[in-house]
Short mmCIF file of C-alpha atoms in Angstrom, two decimals:
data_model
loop_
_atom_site.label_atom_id
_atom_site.label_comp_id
_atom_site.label_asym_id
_atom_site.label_seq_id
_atom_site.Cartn_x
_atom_site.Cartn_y
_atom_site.Cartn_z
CA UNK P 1 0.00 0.00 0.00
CA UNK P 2 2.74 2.95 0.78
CA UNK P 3 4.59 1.60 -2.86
CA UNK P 4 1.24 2.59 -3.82
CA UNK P 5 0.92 5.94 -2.16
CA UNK P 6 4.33 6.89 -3.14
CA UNK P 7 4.00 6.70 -6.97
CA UNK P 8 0.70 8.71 -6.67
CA UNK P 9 2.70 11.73 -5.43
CA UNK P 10 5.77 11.92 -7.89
CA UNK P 11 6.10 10.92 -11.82
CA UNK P 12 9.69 9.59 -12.24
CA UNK P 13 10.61 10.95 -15.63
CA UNK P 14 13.74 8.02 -17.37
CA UNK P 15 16.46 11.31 -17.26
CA UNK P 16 15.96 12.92 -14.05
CA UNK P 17 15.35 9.37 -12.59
CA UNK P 18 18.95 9.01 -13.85
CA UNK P 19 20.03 12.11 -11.18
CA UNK P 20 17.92 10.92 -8.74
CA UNK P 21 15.32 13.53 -8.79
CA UNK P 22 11.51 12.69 -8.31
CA UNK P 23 8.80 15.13 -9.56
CA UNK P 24 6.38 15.86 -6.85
CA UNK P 25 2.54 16.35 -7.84
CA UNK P 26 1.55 18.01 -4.85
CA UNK P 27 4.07 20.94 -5.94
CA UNK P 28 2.63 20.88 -9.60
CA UNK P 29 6.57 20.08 -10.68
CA UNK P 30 6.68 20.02 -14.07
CA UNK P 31 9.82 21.16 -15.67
CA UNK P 32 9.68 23.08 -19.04
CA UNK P 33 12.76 21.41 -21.23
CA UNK P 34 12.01 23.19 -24.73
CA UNK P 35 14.51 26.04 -25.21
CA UNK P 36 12.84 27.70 -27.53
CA UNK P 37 9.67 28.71 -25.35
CA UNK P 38 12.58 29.44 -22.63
CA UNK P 39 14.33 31.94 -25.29
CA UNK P 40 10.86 33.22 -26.44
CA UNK P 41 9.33 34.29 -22.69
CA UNK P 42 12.79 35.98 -21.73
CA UNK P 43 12.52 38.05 -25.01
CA UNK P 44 9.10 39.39 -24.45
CA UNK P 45 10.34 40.08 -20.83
CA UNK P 46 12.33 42.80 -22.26
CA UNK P 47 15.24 42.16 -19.34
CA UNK P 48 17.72 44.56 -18.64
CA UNK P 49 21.25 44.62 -17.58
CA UNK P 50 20.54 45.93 -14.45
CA UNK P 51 17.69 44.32 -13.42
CA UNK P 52 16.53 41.82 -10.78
CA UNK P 53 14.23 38.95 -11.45
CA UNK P 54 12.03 37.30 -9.66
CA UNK P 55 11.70 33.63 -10.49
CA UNK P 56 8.91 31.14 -8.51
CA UNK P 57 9.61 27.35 -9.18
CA UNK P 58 12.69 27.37 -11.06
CA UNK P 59 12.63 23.42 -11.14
CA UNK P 60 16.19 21.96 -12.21
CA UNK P 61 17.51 25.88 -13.48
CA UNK P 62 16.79 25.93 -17.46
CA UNK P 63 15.30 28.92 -17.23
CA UNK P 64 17.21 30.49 -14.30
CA UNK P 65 20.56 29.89 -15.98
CA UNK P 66 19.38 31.61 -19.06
CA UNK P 67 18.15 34.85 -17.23
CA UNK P 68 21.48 34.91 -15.38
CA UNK P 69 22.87 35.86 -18.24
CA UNK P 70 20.52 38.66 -18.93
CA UNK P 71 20.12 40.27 -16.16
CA UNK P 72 22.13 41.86 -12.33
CA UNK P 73 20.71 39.24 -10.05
CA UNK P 74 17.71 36.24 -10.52
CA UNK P 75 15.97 35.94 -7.02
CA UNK P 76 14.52 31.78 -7.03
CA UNK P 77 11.99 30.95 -4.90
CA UNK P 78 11.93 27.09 -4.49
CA UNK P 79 9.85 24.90 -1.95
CA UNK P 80 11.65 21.73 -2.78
CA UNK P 81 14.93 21.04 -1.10
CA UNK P 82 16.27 18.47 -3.38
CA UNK P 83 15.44 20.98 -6.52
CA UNK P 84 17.60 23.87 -4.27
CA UNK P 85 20.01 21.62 -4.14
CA UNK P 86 20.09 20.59 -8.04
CA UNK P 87 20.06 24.74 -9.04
CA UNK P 88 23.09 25.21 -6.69
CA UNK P 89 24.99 22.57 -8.31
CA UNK P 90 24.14 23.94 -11.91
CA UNK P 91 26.12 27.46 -11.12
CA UNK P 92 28.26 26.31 -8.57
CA UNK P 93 31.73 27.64 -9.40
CA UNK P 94 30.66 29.36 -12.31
CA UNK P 95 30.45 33.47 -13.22
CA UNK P 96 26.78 33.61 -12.49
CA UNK P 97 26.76 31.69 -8.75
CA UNK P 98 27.07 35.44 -7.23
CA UNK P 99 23.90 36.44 -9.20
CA UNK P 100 21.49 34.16 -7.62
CA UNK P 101 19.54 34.25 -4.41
CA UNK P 102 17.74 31.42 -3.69
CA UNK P 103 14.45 31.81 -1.25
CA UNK P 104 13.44 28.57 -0.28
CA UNK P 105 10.10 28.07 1.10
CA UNK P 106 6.43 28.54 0.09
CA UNK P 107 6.12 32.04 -1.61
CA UNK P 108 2.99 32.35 -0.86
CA UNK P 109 3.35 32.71 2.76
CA UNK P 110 6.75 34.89 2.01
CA UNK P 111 7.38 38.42 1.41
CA UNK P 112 7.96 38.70 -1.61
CA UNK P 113 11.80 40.67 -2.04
CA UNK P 114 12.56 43.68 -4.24
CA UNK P 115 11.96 42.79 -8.13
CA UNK P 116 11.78 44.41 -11.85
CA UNK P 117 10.46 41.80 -13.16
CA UNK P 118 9.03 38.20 -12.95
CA UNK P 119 9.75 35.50 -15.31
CA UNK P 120 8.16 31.89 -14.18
CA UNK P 121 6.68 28.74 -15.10
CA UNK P 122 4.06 28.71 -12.23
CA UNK P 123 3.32 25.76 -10.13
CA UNK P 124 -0.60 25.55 -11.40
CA UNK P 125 -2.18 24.88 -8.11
CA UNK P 126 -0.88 28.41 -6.24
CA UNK P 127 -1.33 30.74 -9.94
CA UNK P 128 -4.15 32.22 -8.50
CA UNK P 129 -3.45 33.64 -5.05
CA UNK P 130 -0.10 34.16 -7.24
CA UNK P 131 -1.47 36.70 -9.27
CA UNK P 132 -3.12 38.72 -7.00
CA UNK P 133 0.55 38.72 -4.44
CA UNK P 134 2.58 40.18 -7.39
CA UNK P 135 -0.34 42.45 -8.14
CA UNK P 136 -1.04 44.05 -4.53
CA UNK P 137 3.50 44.06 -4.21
CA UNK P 138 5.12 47.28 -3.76
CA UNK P 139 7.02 48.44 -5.00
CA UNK P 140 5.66 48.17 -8.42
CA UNK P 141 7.38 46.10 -10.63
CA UNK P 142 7.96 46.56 -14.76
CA UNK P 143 6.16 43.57 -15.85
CA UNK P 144 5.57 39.57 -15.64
CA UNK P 145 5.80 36.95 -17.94
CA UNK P 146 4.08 33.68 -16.50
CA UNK P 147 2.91 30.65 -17.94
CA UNK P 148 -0.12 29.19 -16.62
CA UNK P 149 -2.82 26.53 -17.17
CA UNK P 150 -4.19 27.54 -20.43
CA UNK P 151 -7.47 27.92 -19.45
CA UNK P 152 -6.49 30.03 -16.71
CA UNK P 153 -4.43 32.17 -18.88
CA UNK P 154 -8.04 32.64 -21.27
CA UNK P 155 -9.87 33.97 -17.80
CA UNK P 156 -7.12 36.48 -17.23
CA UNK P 157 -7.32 38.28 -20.68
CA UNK P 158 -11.28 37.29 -20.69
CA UNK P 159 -13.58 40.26 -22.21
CA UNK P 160 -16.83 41.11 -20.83
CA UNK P 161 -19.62 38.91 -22.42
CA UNK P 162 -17.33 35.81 -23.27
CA UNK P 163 -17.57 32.16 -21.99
CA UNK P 164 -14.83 32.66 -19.39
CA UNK P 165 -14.98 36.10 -17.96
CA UNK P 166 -15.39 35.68 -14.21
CA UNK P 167 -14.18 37.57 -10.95
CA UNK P 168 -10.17 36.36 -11.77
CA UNK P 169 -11.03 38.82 -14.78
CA UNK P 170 -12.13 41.68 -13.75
CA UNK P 171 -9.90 41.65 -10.72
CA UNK P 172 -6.91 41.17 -12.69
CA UNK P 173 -7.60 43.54 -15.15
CA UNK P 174 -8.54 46.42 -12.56
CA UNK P 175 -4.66 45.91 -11.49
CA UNK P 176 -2.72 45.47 -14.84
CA UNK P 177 -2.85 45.12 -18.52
CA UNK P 178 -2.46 40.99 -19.41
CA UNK P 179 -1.82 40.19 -22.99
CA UNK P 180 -1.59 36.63 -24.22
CA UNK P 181 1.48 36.06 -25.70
CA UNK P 182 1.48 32.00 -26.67
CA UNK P 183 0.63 28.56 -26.27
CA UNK P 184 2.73 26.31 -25.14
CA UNK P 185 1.85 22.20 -26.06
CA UNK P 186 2.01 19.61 -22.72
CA UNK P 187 4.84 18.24 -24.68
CA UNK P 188 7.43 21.18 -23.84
CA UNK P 189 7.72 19.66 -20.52
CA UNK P 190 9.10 17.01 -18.36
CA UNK P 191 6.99 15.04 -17.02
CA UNK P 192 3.70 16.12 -19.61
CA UNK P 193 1.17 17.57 -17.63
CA UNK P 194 -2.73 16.57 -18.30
CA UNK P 195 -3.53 19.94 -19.97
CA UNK P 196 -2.03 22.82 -22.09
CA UNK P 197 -0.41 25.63 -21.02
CA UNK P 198 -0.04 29.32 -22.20
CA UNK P 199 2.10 32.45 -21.57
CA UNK P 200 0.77 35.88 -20.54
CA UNK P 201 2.41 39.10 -19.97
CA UNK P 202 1.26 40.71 -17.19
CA UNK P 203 2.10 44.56 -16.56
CA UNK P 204 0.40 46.89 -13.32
CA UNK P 205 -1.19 49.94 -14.07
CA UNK P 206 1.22 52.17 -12.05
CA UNK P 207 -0.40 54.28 -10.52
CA UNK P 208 -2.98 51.95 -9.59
CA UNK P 209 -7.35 53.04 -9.84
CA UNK P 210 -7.73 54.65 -6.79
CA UNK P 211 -10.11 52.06 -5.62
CA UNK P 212 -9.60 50.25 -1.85
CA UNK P 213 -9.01 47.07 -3.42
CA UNK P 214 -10.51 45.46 -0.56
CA UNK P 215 -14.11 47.34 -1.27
CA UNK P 216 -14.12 46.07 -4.87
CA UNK P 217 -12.72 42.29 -4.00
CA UNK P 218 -15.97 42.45 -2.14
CA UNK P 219 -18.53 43.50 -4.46
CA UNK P 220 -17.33 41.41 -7.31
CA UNK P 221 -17.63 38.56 -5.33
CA UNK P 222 -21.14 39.29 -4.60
CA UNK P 223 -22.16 39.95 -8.20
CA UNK P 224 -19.94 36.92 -9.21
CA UNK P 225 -21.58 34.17 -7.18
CA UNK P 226 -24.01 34.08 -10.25
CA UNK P 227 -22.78 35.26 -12.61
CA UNK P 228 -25.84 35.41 -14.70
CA UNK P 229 -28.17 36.11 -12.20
CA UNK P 230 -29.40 40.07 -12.14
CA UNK P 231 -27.46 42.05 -9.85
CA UNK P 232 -31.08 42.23 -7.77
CA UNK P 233 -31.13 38.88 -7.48
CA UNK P 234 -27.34 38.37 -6.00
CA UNK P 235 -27.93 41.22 -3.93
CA UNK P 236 -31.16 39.65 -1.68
CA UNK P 237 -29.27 36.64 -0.36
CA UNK P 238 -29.65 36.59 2.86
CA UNK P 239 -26.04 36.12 3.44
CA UNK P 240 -24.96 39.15 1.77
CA UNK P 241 -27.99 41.15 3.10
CA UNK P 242 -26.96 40.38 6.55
CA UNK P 243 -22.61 41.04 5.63
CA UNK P 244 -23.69 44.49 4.26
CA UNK P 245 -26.17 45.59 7.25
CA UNK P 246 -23.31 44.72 9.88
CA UNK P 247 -20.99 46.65 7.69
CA UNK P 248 -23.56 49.75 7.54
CA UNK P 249 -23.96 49.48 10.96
CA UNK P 250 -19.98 49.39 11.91
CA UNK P 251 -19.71 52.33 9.38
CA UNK P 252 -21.78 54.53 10.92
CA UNK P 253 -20.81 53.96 14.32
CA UNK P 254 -17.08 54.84 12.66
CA UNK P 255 -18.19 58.19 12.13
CA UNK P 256 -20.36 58.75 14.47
CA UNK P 257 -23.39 58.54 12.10
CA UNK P 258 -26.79 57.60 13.55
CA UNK P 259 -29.02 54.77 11.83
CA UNK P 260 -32.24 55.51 10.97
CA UNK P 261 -34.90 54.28 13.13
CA UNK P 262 -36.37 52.93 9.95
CA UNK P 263 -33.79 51.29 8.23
CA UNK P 264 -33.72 48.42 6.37
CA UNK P 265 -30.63 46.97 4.26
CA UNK P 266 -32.54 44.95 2.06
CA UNK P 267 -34.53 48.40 0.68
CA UNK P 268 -31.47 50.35 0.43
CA UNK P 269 -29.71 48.21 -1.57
CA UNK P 270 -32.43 47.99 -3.72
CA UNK P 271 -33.20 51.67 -3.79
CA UNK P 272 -29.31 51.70 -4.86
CA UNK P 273 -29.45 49.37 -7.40
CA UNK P 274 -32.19 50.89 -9.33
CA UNK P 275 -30.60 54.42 -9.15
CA UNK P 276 -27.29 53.46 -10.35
CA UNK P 277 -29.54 51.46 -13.17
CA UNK P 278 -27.65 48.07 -12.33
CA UNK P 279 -30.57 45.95 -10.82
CA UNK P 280 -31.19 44.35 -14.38
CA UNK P 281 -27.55 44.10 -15.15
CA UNK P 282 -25.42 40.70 -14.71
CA UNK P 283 -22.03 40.53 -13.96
CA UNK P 284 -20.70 38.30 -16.89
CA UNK P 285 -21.56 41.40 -19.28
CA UNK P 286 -20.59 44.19 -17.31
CA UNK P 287 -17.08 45.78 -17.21
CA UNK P 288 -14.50 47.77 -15.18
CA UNK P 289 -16.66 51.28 -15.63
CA UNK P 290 -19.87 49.34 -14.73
CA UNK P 291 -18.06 48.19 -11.43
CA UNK P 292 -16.66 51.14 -10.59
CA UNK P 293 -19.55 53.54 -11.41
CA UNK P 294 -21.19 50.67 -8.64
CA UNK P 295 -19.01 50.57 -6.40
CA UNK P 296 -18.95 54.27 -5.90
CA UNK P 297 -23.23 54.39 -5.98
CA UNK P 298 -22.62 51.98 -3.04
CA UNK P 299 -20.16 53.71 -1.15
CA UNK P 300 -21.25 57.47 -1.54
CA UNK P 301 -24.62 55.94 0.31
CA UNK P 302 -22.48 54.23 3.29
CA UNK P 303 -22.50 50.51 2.22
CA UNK P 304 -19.17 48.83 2.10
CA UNK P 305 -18.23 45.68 1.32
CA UNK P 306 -14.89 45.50 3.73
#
C-alpha cells in the first residue's frame, strides 16, 4: 500500500530518474525542457542589464541559468529542497553563482523581495493567489511573464460577455494590462502535464485606480456568485444582506453617524441598485466602468463591502 501511495505523489521521468530527482505532484513540478519557449518568454520580458528577477519554481535551473545571463541578479523561490540543491549545483563555481539568491520556502506565505520583473513557469495549483501577491507588491514592478494553465491564462485576458470572464477577470484587469502572448503544447515539458499551457504578460497599471481594493474584491464577489443572475437577485441573499447591514452598521458607528430608526438593508440596496440602473444588469456582461460607477453608488450611500 505505501509503494502505492508513493507513486501517486511523484512521476519519475527516465532522465531525471537518472540524477535521482523525483517530480512531486503536490508541488505541480513540471519542468519546461524546450529552449525555444525558454528563449521566447525571456525576449518578451524585455530584461535589462541591471535588473533583478524574480523567479517562482525554477525546477532543475533551465530557465534560471538563461536569465542569469541577462540580467544583475535572478531571485529563485523554491519549496523543494532536493530541486535547491540541483540549481546550486548547476552554477556552482561558475560566473553567475554570485547572481542568484535562492528563497526557499512557500512564496505564498513569504514576502515577496525587491523585483523588476518576474519570469516563471508557475506551479498551477498556487497561480491564483499568485497573481493577486505580485499584483497588490510594492514596490511596483515593470512587468511579468508567467505561464499558466491555459485555461487560466483565457480567464485572465477574458472580455466582458465571453464564456470565461469571471471575478479572476475583472480583478486582474482592474490591477494590470495581461496580454496573451502564446501557447505552449504539454509536450514542452518534463513530465507532460494533463492539460495545455499558455504564456501571458502581465504589466500593473502604475499608478494603480484609486479604488480600496478590498471594497471592490468584495462587491465582485457578490455579483460573481451568479454570474448570470441580475445584480437584484445576487444582492437579496440573505447572506450578503446580513454582511452588508453589519458593515452599515460598523460604518456609521465609525463616524459617528446615527441609523435611521427605519432602516432596512434589504430596501437600500435595492433603492441603490435601481438608481445606479444596475438591478437588471449581470455581472458576466458588465465591465470595469460598470463596477466602478457601482461601487462608488454603493459607497457614496455608506454601504461597504470591507
Amino acid at each position: 500500500m505505501p509503494k502505492i501511495k508513493a507513486e501517486k505523489k511523484s512521476r519519475v521521468h527516465n532522465e531525471v530518474a537518472k540524477q535521482g530527482i523525483m517530480f512531486n505532484k503536490d508541488y505541480g513540478q513540471h519542468i519546461l525542457k524546450n529552449p525555444m519557449v525558454i528563449t521566447s518568454m525571456i525576449e518578451k520580458s524585455a530584461l535589462r542589464p541591471t535588473d533583478t528577477v524574480l523567479e517562482i519554481g525554477p525546477g532543475t535551473g533551465n530557465m534560471t541559468v538563461r536569465l542569469l545571463e541577462n540580467v544583475k541578479k535572478v531571485v529563485a523561490c523554491e519549496i523543494d529542497n532536493r530541486l535547491v540543491a540541483e540549481l546550486q549545483k548547476r552554477v556552482q563555481g561558475t560566473h553567475l553563482q554570485s547572481k542568484l539568491q535562492i528563497e526557499i520556502g512557500d512564496v505564498l506565505k513569504k514576502e515577496l523581495p525587491f523585483f523588476n520583473v518576474c519570469v516563471a513557469n508557475v506551479p498551477y495549483q498556487i497561480s491564483s493567489p499568485l497573481v493577486f501577491k505580485l499584483l497588490l507588491h510594492r514596490p511596483f514592478f515593470r512587468c511579468a511573464v508567467l505561464m499558466f494553465q491555459r485555461e487560466f491564462a483565457q480567464r485572465l485576458v477574458a472580455k466582458p460577455g465571453d464564456k470565461l470572464y469571471c471575478r479572476l477577470s475583472v480583478n486582474t484587469q482592474l490591477l494590470a494590462r495581461v496580454d496573451m502572448l502564446m501557447k505552449v503544447g504539454k509536450n514542452n515539458f518534463r513530465p507532460p502535464p494533463k492539460v495545455e499551457s499558455s504564456v501571458v504578460r502581465i504589466e500593473p497599471r502604475n499608478p494603480p485606480p484609486p479604488i480600496p481594493y478590498t471594497e471592490w474584491d468584495g462587491l465582485t464577489r457578490i455579483a460573481f456568485t451568479r454570474k448570470n443572475k441580475t445584480l437584484g437577485s445576487a444582492f437579496k441573499q440573505t447572506s450578503v444582506l446580513a454582511t452588508l447591514d453589519k458593515n452599515f452598521k460598523l460604518h456609521c458607528s465609525l463616524h459617528n453617524k446615527d441609523i435611521p430608526a427605519d432602516f432596512n438593508i434589504k430596501e437600500k440596496i435595492e433603492e441603490i441598485l435601481v438608481k445606479a440602473e444596475s438591478a437588471e444588469k449581470r455581472a458576466r456582461t458588465m465591465d470595469l466602468d460598470d463596477f466602478m460607477t457601482l461601487l462608488h453608488a454603493f459607497n457614496s450611500e455608506g454601504i461597504h463591502f470591507s
